[in-house]
CSV table of C-alpha atoms in Angstrom, one decimal:
chain,number,residue,atom,x,y,z
M,1,MET,CA,29.4,-2.5,-23.4
M,2,PRO,CA,27.8,-0.8,-20.8
M,3,ASP,CA,25.0,-2.7,-19.1
M,4,ILE,CA,22.0,-0.4,-20.6
M,5,PHE,CA,19.6,-2.2,-17.9
M,6,GLN,CA,21.9,-1.7,-14.9
M,7,THR,CA,19.9,0.7,-11.9
M,8,SER,CA,21.8,2.5,-9.3
M,9,GLY,CA,19.3,1.0,-6.0
M,10,PRO,CA,16.0,2.2,-4.1
M,11,ALA,CA,15.8,5.9,-3.8
M,12,THR,CA,14.5,7.2,-0.8
M,13,LEU,CA,13.2,10.2,-3.0
M,14,SER,CA,12.3,10.9,-6.2
M,15,THR,CA,14.5,11.9,-9.6
M,16,THR,CA,12.2,12.0,-12.2
M,17,SER,CA,8.9,14.7,-12.0
M,18,PHE,CA,5.5,13.8,-13.0
M,19,GLY,CA,4.9,11.0,-15.3
M,20,GLY,CA,8.3,9.4,-14.5
M,21,ARG,CA,10.2,12.2,-17.2
M,22,ASN,CA,13.6,12.8,-16.3
M,23,TYR,CA,14.0,16.9,-16.5
M,24,ASP,CA,18.2,17.9,-17.8
M,25,TYR,CA,18.2,20.9,-14.6
M,26,THR,CA,21.3,22.3,-16.7
M,27,LYS,CA,19.0,23.1,-19.5
M,28,ILE,CA,15.9,24.6,-17.3
M,29,TYR,CA,18.4,26.7,-15.0
M,30,SER,CA,21.3,29.1,-15.9
M,31,PRO,CA,24.3,28.5,-14.2
M,32,ASP,CA,25.3,30.4,-11.1
M,33,LYS,CA,27.9,32.8,-11.0
M,34,GLU,CA,31.0,32.0,-9.6
M,35,GLY,CA,31.0,31.6,-6.0
M,36,ASP,CA,27.1,32.4,-5.6
M,37,GLU,CA,26.6,28.6,-6.3
M,38,LEU,CA,24.7,28.5,-2.3
M,39,LYS,CA,22.9,31.7,-2.1
M,40,GLU,CA,19.6,32.4,-1.5
M,41,ASN,CA,18.0,32.0,-5.4
M,42,ALA,CA,20.9,29.6,-6.2
M,43,ARG,CA,20.5,27.1,-9.0
M,44,VAL,CA,20.8,23.7,-6.4
M,45,TRP,CA,17.6,25.5,-4.6
M,46,ASN,CA,15.7,25.6,-7.7
M,47,VAL,CA,16.1,21.5,-8.7
M,48,CYS,CA,15.7,20.7,-5.3
M,49,LEU,CA,12.5,22.6,-4.9
M,50,ASP,CA,11.3,21.1,-8.1
M,51,GLU,CA,11.9,17.3,-6.9
M,52,ALA,CA,10.6,18.1,-3.8
M,53,GLU,CA,7.6,19.1,-5.1
M,54,ASN,CA,7.6,16.1,-7.2
M,55,TYR,CA,8.2,13.8,-4.6
M,56,ASP,CA,5.6,15.4,-2.5
M,57,ALA,CA,2.9,15.8,-4.9
M,58,ASP,CA,3.1,12.0,-5.5
M,59,MET,CA,3.1,11.0,-1.6
M,60,ILE,CA,0.6,13.3,-1.4
M,61,GLN,CA,-1.6,12.4,-3.2
M,62,GLY,CA,-1.4,8.7,-1.8
M,63,LEU,CA,-2.3,9.7,1.4
M,64,ARG,CA,-5.1,11.9,0.2
M,65,ASN,CA,-7.0,9.6,-1.6
M,66,ILE,CA,-6.8,7.4,1.3
M,67,ILE,CA,-8.3,10.1,3.2
M,68,ASN,CA,-10.7,10.9,0.5
M,69,GLY,CA,-12.2,7.4,0.4
M,70,LEU,CA,-12.4,6.7,4.6
M,71,LEU,CA,-14.5,10.1,4.4
M,72,VAL,CA,-17.1,8.6,1.4
M,73,PHE,CA,-16.6,4.9,3.5
M,74,SER,CA,-18.2,7.6,6.8
M,75,ASP,CA,-20.9,8.9,4.7
M,76,ASP,CA,-21.9,4.9,3.5
M,77,GLY,CA,-21.7,3.6,7.3
M,78,GLN,CA,-24.8,6.3,8.1
M,79,ILE,CA,-26.9,5.8,5.4
M,80,ILE,CA,-26.7,1.7,6.2
M,81,ALA,CA,-27.1,2.7,10.1
M,82,SER,CA,-30.6,4.8,8.9
M,83,LEU,CA,-31.9,1.9,7.4
M,84,LEU,CA,-30.7,-1.0,9.6
M,85,SER,CA,-32.6,1.6,12.5
M,86,GLU,CA,-36.1,2.1,10.2
M,87,THR,CA,-35.2,-2.4,9.3
M,88,ASN,CA,-35.4,-3.2,12.8
M,89,GLN,CA,-38.2,-1.3,13.3
M,90,LEU,CA,-40.9,-2.6,10.1
M,91,LEU,CA,-39.1,-6.2,11.8
M,92,ARG,CA,-40.6,-5.2,15.0
M,93,ALA,CA,-43.8,-4.0,13.7
M,94,THR,CA,-44.7,-7.1,11.2
M,95,GLY,CA,-44.4,-9.0,14.4
M,96,ASN,CA,-46.9,-7.5,16.0
M,97,GLN,CA,-48.9,-6.6,13.7
M,98,THR,CA,-48.8,-2.8,14.9
M,99,GLY,CA,-48.0,0.3,13.1
M,100,ILE,CA,-44.3,1.4,13.0
M,101,ARG,CA,-45.0,4.7,15.1
M,102,ALA,CA,-46.8,2.4,17.4
M,103,VAL,CA,-44.0,0.0,17.9
M,104,PRO,CA,-42.3,0.9,21.6
M,105,VAL,CA,-38.8,1.2,22.4
M,106,ALA,CA,-37.4,-2.4,23.0
M,107,PRO,CA,-36.7,-2.6,26.3
M,108,LEU,CA,-32.5,-3.9,26.1
M,109,GLY,CA,-30.7,-2.5,29.3
M,110,PRO,CA,-29.6,-3.6,32.5
M,111,GLY,CA,-33.0,-3.2,34.4
M,112,SER,CA,-34.8,-5.5,31.9
M,113,VAL,CA,-35.6,-9.0,32.5
M,114,THR,CA,-36.6,-9.1,28.8
M,115,TYR,CA,-32.5,-9.3,27.3
M,116,THR,CA,-30.5,-11.8,27.1
M,117,SER,CA,-26.6,-12.9,26.4
M,118,THR,CA,-27.4,-12.3,22.7
M,119,ASP,CA,-28.6,-8.6,23.1
M,120,LEU,CA,-25.5,-8.3,25.2
M,121,TRP,CA,-23.0,-9.4,22.6
M,122,VAL,CA,-24.9,-7.4,19.3
M,123,ASN,CA,-25.6,-3.9,21.2
M,124,GLY,CA,-22.1,-4.3,22.3
M,125,LEU,CA,-21.0,-4.9,19.0
M,126,PHE,CA,-22.9,-2.5,17.3
M,127,PHE,CA,-21.7,-0.1,19.6
M,128,THR,CA,-17.8,-1.1,19.0
M,129,SER,CA,-17.9,-0.5,15.5
M,130,LEU,CA,-19.7,2.4,15.6
M,131,ALA,CA,-16.9,3.9,18.1
M,132,LEU,CA,-14.0,3.2,16.0
M,133,SER,CA,-15.8,4.4,12.7
M,134,LEU,CA,-16.6,7.6,14.7
M,135,SER,CA,-13.1,7.7,16.0
M,136,THR,CA,-11.4,6.8,12.6
M,137,ALA,CA,-13.8,9.8,10.9
M,138,LEU,CA,-12.2,11.7,14.2
M,139,LEU,CA,-8.5,11.1,12.9
M,140,THR,CA,-9.1,11.0,8.7
M,141,VAL,CA,-10.0,15.1,9.6
M,142,LEU,CA,-6.9,15.7,12.1
M,143,ALA,CA,-5.0,13.9,8.6
M,144,LYS,CA,-6.6,16.2,6.7
M,145,GLN,CA,-5.6,18.7,8.3
M,146,TRP,CA,-2.2,17.8,9.1
M,147,ILE,CA,-1.3,17.4,5.3
M,148,GLN,CA,-2.8,20.7,5.1
M,149,ALA,CA,0.0,22.3,7.4
M,150,TYR,CA,2.6,20.0,5.2
M,151,THR,CA,2.0,21.3,1.8
M,152,ALA,CA,1.1,25.7,2.8
M,153,VAL,CA,2.9,27.6,1.1
M,154,VAL,CA,6.2,29.1,2.0
M,155,PRO,CA,7.1,32.8,1.9
M,156,GLY,CA,10.7,33.8,0.8
M,157,GLY,CA,13.4,32.9,-1.5
M,158,THR,CA,14.4,29.0,-3.2
M,159,LYS,CA,17.1,28.2,-0.1
M,160,THR,CA,14.1,29.7,3.0
M,161,ARG,CA,11.6,27.8,1.1
M,162,ALA,CA,13.5,24.6,0.5
M,163,PHE,CA,15.3,24.4,4.2
M,164,ILE,CA,11.4,24.9,5.5
M,165,ARG,CA,10.5,21.2,3.5
M,166,GLN,CA,13.2,19.8,4.2
M,167,PHE,CA,12.1,20.7,8.1
M,168,ARG,CA,9.0,19.5,7.8
M,169,PHE,CA,9.3,16.5,5.3
M,170,GLU,CA,12.4,15.6,8.9
M,171,GLY,CA,9.4,15.4,11.1
M,172,LEU,CA,6.3,14.1,9.1
M,173,ILE,CA,9.0,10.6,8.6
M,174,ALA,CA,10.0,11.2,12.4
M,175,TRP,CA,6.7,11.0,13.7
M,176,LYS,CA,5.8,8.3,10.8
M,177,LEU,CA,2.5,10.8,9.7
M,178,ARG,CA,2.4,8.2,6.6
M,179,ASP,CA,2.7,5.4,8.6
M,180,ILE,CA,-0.4,6.8,10.5
M,181,ILE,CA,-2.9,7.6,7.8
M,182,GLU,CA,-2.4,4.1,6.2
M,183,THR,CA,-3.0,2.5,9.6
M,184,LEU,CA,-6.6,4.3,9.5
M,185,PRO,CA,-8.3,1.3,6.7
M,186,LEU,CA,-7.2,-1.1,9.0
M,187,ILE,CA,-9.4,0.1,11.9
M,188,LEU,CA,-11.7,1.1,9.7
M,189,HIS,CA,-11.5,-3.1,8.5
M,190,GLY,CA,-12.2,-4.0,12.0
M,191,SER,CA,-14.7,-1.9,12.7
M,192,VAL,CA,-16.9,-3.5,9.3
M,193,ALA,CA,-15.6,-6.7,10.8
M,194,ILE,CA,-16.8,-6.6,14.2
M,195,PHE,CA,-20.6,-4.4,13.3
M,196,LEU,CA,-20.4,-8.3,10.7
M,197,VAL,CA,-20.2,-10.5,13.6
M,198,GLY,CA,-22.4,-8.8,15.2
M,199,LEU,CA,-24.6,-8.7,12.4
M,200,ALA,CA,-25.0,-12.7,12.0
M,201,LEU,CA,-26.0,-12.2,16.1
M,202,TYR,CA,-28.8,-10.1,15.5
M,203,ALA,CA,-30.0,-12.8,12.4
M,204,SER,CA,-29.8,-15.5,14.6
M,205,LYS,CA,-32.4,-13.8,16.3
M,206,LEU,CA,-34.9,-14.2,13.4
M,207,SER,CA,-34.3,-16.4,11.6
M,208,SER,CA,-31.7,-19.7,10.9
M,209,PRO,CA,-32.0,-18.8,6.7
M,210,ILE,CA,-30.9,-15.6,7.2
M,211,CYS,CA,-28.0,-15.8,9.6
M,212,GLY,CA,-26.5,-18.7,7.6
M,213,VAL,CA,-26.4,-16.1,4.9
M,214,VAL,CA,-25.5,-13.5,6.9
M,215,ALA,CA,-22.3,-16.2,8.0
M,216,ALA,CA,-21.6,-17.4,5.7
M,217,ILE,CA,-20.9,-14.1,3.8
M,218,THR,CA,-19.4,-12.5,7.1
M,219,GLY,CA,-16.8,-15.9,6.4
M,220,PHE,CA,-15.8,-15.4,3.2
M,221,THR,CA,-15.4,-11.4,3.4
M,222,PHE,CA,-13.1,-12.4,6.1
M,223,LEU,CA,-11.5,-15.7,4.2
M,224,PHE,CA,-11.0,-13.4,1.1
M,225,TYR,CA,-9.3,-10.4,3.2
M,226,LEU,CA,-6.7,-12.3,4.9
M,227,GLY,CA,-6.2,-14.5,1.8
M,228,THR,CA,-5.7,-11.4,-0.4
M,229,SER,CA,-3.4,-9.9,2.5
M,230,MET,CA,-0.8,-12.8,2.5
M,231,LEU,CA,-0.5,-13.2,-0.9
M,232,PRO,CA,2.1,-10.5,-2.1
M,233,ALA,CA,4.3,-11.6,0.9
M,234,LEU,CA,4.9,-15.2,-0.9
M,235,PHE,CA,4.4,-13.6,-4.3
M,236,ILE,CA,5.5,-10.1,-4.9
M,237,ALA,CA,3.6,-9.1,-8.3
M,238,CYS,CA,0.1,-10.0,-6.7
M,239,PRO,CA,-1.7,-6.5,-6.8
M,240,TYR,CA,-3.1,-7.2,-3.6
M,241,ARG,CA,-0.9,-5.2,-1.9
M,242,ILE,CA,-2.1,-3.2,1.6
M,243,THR,CA,1.5,-2.2,2.8
M,244,PRO,CA,1.0,-2.7,6.3
M,245,LEU,CA,0.2,-5.5,6.7
M,246,PHE,CA,3.0,-6.6,4.3
M,247,SER,CA,5.2,-7.0,7.2
M,248,LEU,CA,2.5,-9.1,9.1
M,249,ALA,CA,2.1,-11.5,6.6
M,250,GLN,CA,6.2,-11.8,6.3
M,251,LEU,CA,5.6,-12.7,10.2
M,252,VAL,CA,3.0,-14.9,9.7
M,253,LEU,CA,4.4,-16.8,6.9
M,254,PHE,CA,7.7,-17.3,8.4
M,255,SER,CA,5.8,-18.7,11.8
M,256,PHE,CA,4.2,-21.1,9.5
M,257,ARG,CA,6.9,-22.0,8.0
M,258,LEU,CA,9.2,-22.9,11.4
M,259,VAL,CA,6.4,-24.7,12.3
M,260,SER,CA,6.2,-26.6,9.5
M,261,CYS,CA,10.0,-27.6,9.8
M,262,THR,CA,9.9,-28.7,13.6
M,263,LEU,CA,6.9,-31.3,12.1
M,264,LEU,CA,9.1,-32.1,9.4
M,265,TRP,CA,12.3,-32.4,11.9
M,266,THR,CA,9.9,-34.0,14.3
M,267,TRP,CA,9.2,-36.3,11.8
M,268,HIS,CA,12.6,-37.2,10.9
M,269,ASN,CA,14.2,-37.9,14.3
M,270,CYS,CA,11.2,-40.1,15.4
M,271,THR,CA,11.1,-42.3,12.1
M,272,SER,CA,14.7,-42.2,11.5
M,273,GLY,CA,17.5,-41.5,13.9
M,274,ALA,CA,18.6,-37.8,14.3
M,275,GLN,CA,18.9,-35.6,11.4
M,276,LYS,CA,20.4,-31.6,10.9
M,277,LEU,CA,17.3,-30.6,8.9
M,278,LYS,CA,18.7,-28.2,6.0
M,279,GLY,CA,16.6,-25.0,5.1
M,280,TRP,CA,15.5,-23.3,7.8
M,281,PRO,CA,13.4,-19.9,7.6
M,282,THR,CA,14.5,-16.8,7.9
M,283,LEU,CA,12.5,-13.9,8.6
M,284,ARG,CA,12.5,-11.0,5.8
M,285,LYS,CA,12.2,-7.9,7.4
M,286,LYS,CA,11.6,-6.0,3.9
M,287,SER,CA,8.9,-3.4,3.6
M,288,LEU,CA,6.8,-4.0,0.2
M,289,LYS,CA,8.8,-1.0,-1.7
M,290,THR,CA,12.6,-3.1,-1.6
M,291,ALA,CA,11.1,-6.4,-1.4
M,292,GLU,CA,9.3,-5.5,-5.3
M,293,HIS,CA,12.6,-4.1,-6.5
M,294,ASP,CA,15.0,-6.8,-5.4
M,295,GLU,CA,12.5,-9.0,-7.4
M,296,VAL,CA,12.4,-6.4,-10.6
M,297,PHE,CA,16.1,-5.8,-10.0
M,298,PRO,CA,17.7,-8.6,-8.4
M,299,ASP,CA,21.3,-9.0,-7.4
M,300,VAL,CA,23.4,-10.6,-10.1
M,301,SER,CA,26.7,-9.7,-9.1
M,302,ASP,CA,28.0,-13.3,-9.0
M,303,ARG,CA,27.0,-13.7,-12.6
M,304,SER,CA,29.1,-13.1,-16.4
M,305,PRO,CA,28.0,-10.0,-18.4
M,306,ARG,CA,25.7,-12.7,-20.1
M,307,GLY,CA,24.0,-13.5,-17.3
M,308,ARG,CA,23.2,-10.7,-15.8
M,309,PHE,CA,21.4,-9.0,-19.5
M,310,TRP,CA,19.3,-12.4,-19.7
M,311,SER,CA,18.3,-11.9,-16.1
M,312,ALA,CA,17.0,-8.0,-17.0
M,313,SER,CA,16.0,-8.4,-21.1
M,314,ASP,CA,12.3,-9.7,-20.5
M,315,LEU,CA,11.4,-7.3,-18.2
M,316,ALA,CA,12.9,-4.5,-20.9
M,317,CYS,CA,11.3,-6.1,-24.1
M,318,ASP,CA,8.2,-6.2,-22.0
M,319,CYS,CA,8.5,-3.2,-21.2
M,320,LEU,CA,9.2,-1.8,-24.8
M,321,HIS,CA,6.7,-4.1,-26.5
M,322,TRP,CA,3.6,-2.3,-23.8
M,323,VAL,CA,5.3,0.9,-24.8
M,324,PHE,CA,5.2,0.4,-28.5
M,325,ASN,CA,1.4,-0.4,-28.5
M,326,HIS,CA,0.2,1.5,-26.3
M,327,SER,CA,1.6,4.8,-28.1
M,328,SER,CA,0.3,7.0,-30.9
M,329,ASN,CA,3.1,9.2,-30.5
M,330,HIS,CA,5.8,9.4,-33.4
M,331,SER,CA,8.6,10.7,-31.8
M,332,VAL,CA,7.4,7.4,-28.5
M,333,LYS,CA,7.8,4.6,-31.2
M,334,GLU,CA,10.8,6.1,-32.4
M,335,ALA,CA,12.8,6.3,-29.3
M,336,VAL,CA,11.3,2.6,-28.7
M,337,ILE,CA,12.7,1.5,-31.9
M,338,ARG,CA,16.2,2.6,-31.6
M,339,ALA,CA,15.9,1.1,-27.5
M,340,VAL,CA,15.0,-2.3,-29.4
M,341,CYS,CA,18.3,-1.5,-32.0
M,342,GLU,CA,20.6,-1.5,-29.3
M,343,LEU,CA,18.9,-4.8,-27.0
M,344,LEU,CA,19.4,-6.2,-30.3
M,345,ASP,CA,23.2,-4.9,-30.6
M,346,GLU,CA,24.0,-6.3,-27.0
M,347,TRP,CA,22.0,-9.5,-27.6
M,348,GLU,CA,24.6,-9.8,-30.8
M,349,PHE,CA,27.4,-9.1,-29.1
M,350,PHE,CA,27.3,-11.7,-26.5
M,351,GLU,CA,26.1,-14.6,-28.8
M,352,GLU,CA,29.2,-13.5,-30.8
M,353,GLY,CA,31.1,-13.6,-27.2
């Protein structure tokens, strides 16, 4: 029997429309006359444009979500900076028992005799964080303009628009536009990390308990950030995914396993003589999408048809169960019931075989 769970592997270009619905283009567009299959308004160019628009819409929406989040964070950063400035004046006024407007400017500069190394570190970290935040905001605006240029309307027939879109898409891939935009949040993450370190140093001059609280929050945030970034490399089903950090997480895990195996091999040699240690780690150079696809659709070519069936049946059952319970559309339920019947037929076939 045909394997209804077989896939052709991860595709580089989407073949579905919004919502994952497959279109039968032979019913949407009428066939071309003989000899017109590659002309300006041929059916194939309409199909190419439809598929490209679906793929680009999903990609551009993801990039715009990143950009909008960065722009919102930049606005929040300006508010926080203003609040910190007012808080600094209030604390100094309280310490000097003067009004806020009467507080003199803090003489923290190379010509001042009152500054300390902590003051220099605090100001240096704060200014570095500010510079990174402003740079990220500028690059985010540039990236938004780049996306607008990519999605600009192209006049002309379907063949002309398909060719220009393909030309733009190949340029987008060659010049790593996607990678650049996906890396921008990491710069902002670094800016926040530097700011928190500076905040902990600043709090150390005010009060030890305050410094302890700020340092504890900073340390917990760093550990949580690093831990959640590493988990997808260990458990691909983990949703705490940051695409640019996935390869780095794989490299870190490989280094850790390599060091562990080296220490274990050294310990075996010292205790029981020279031995060849089996299972040395290998560096996996997989993208996040490829690793996810390999996990969902593992290579089962060496298994029997029954083994291939059972390897995919669990996820198929879960998928059909979810669709049946979360949809009130009767046509959806009918389609699920038909699929379940086919699944049962295959199960009986392999059980009897």
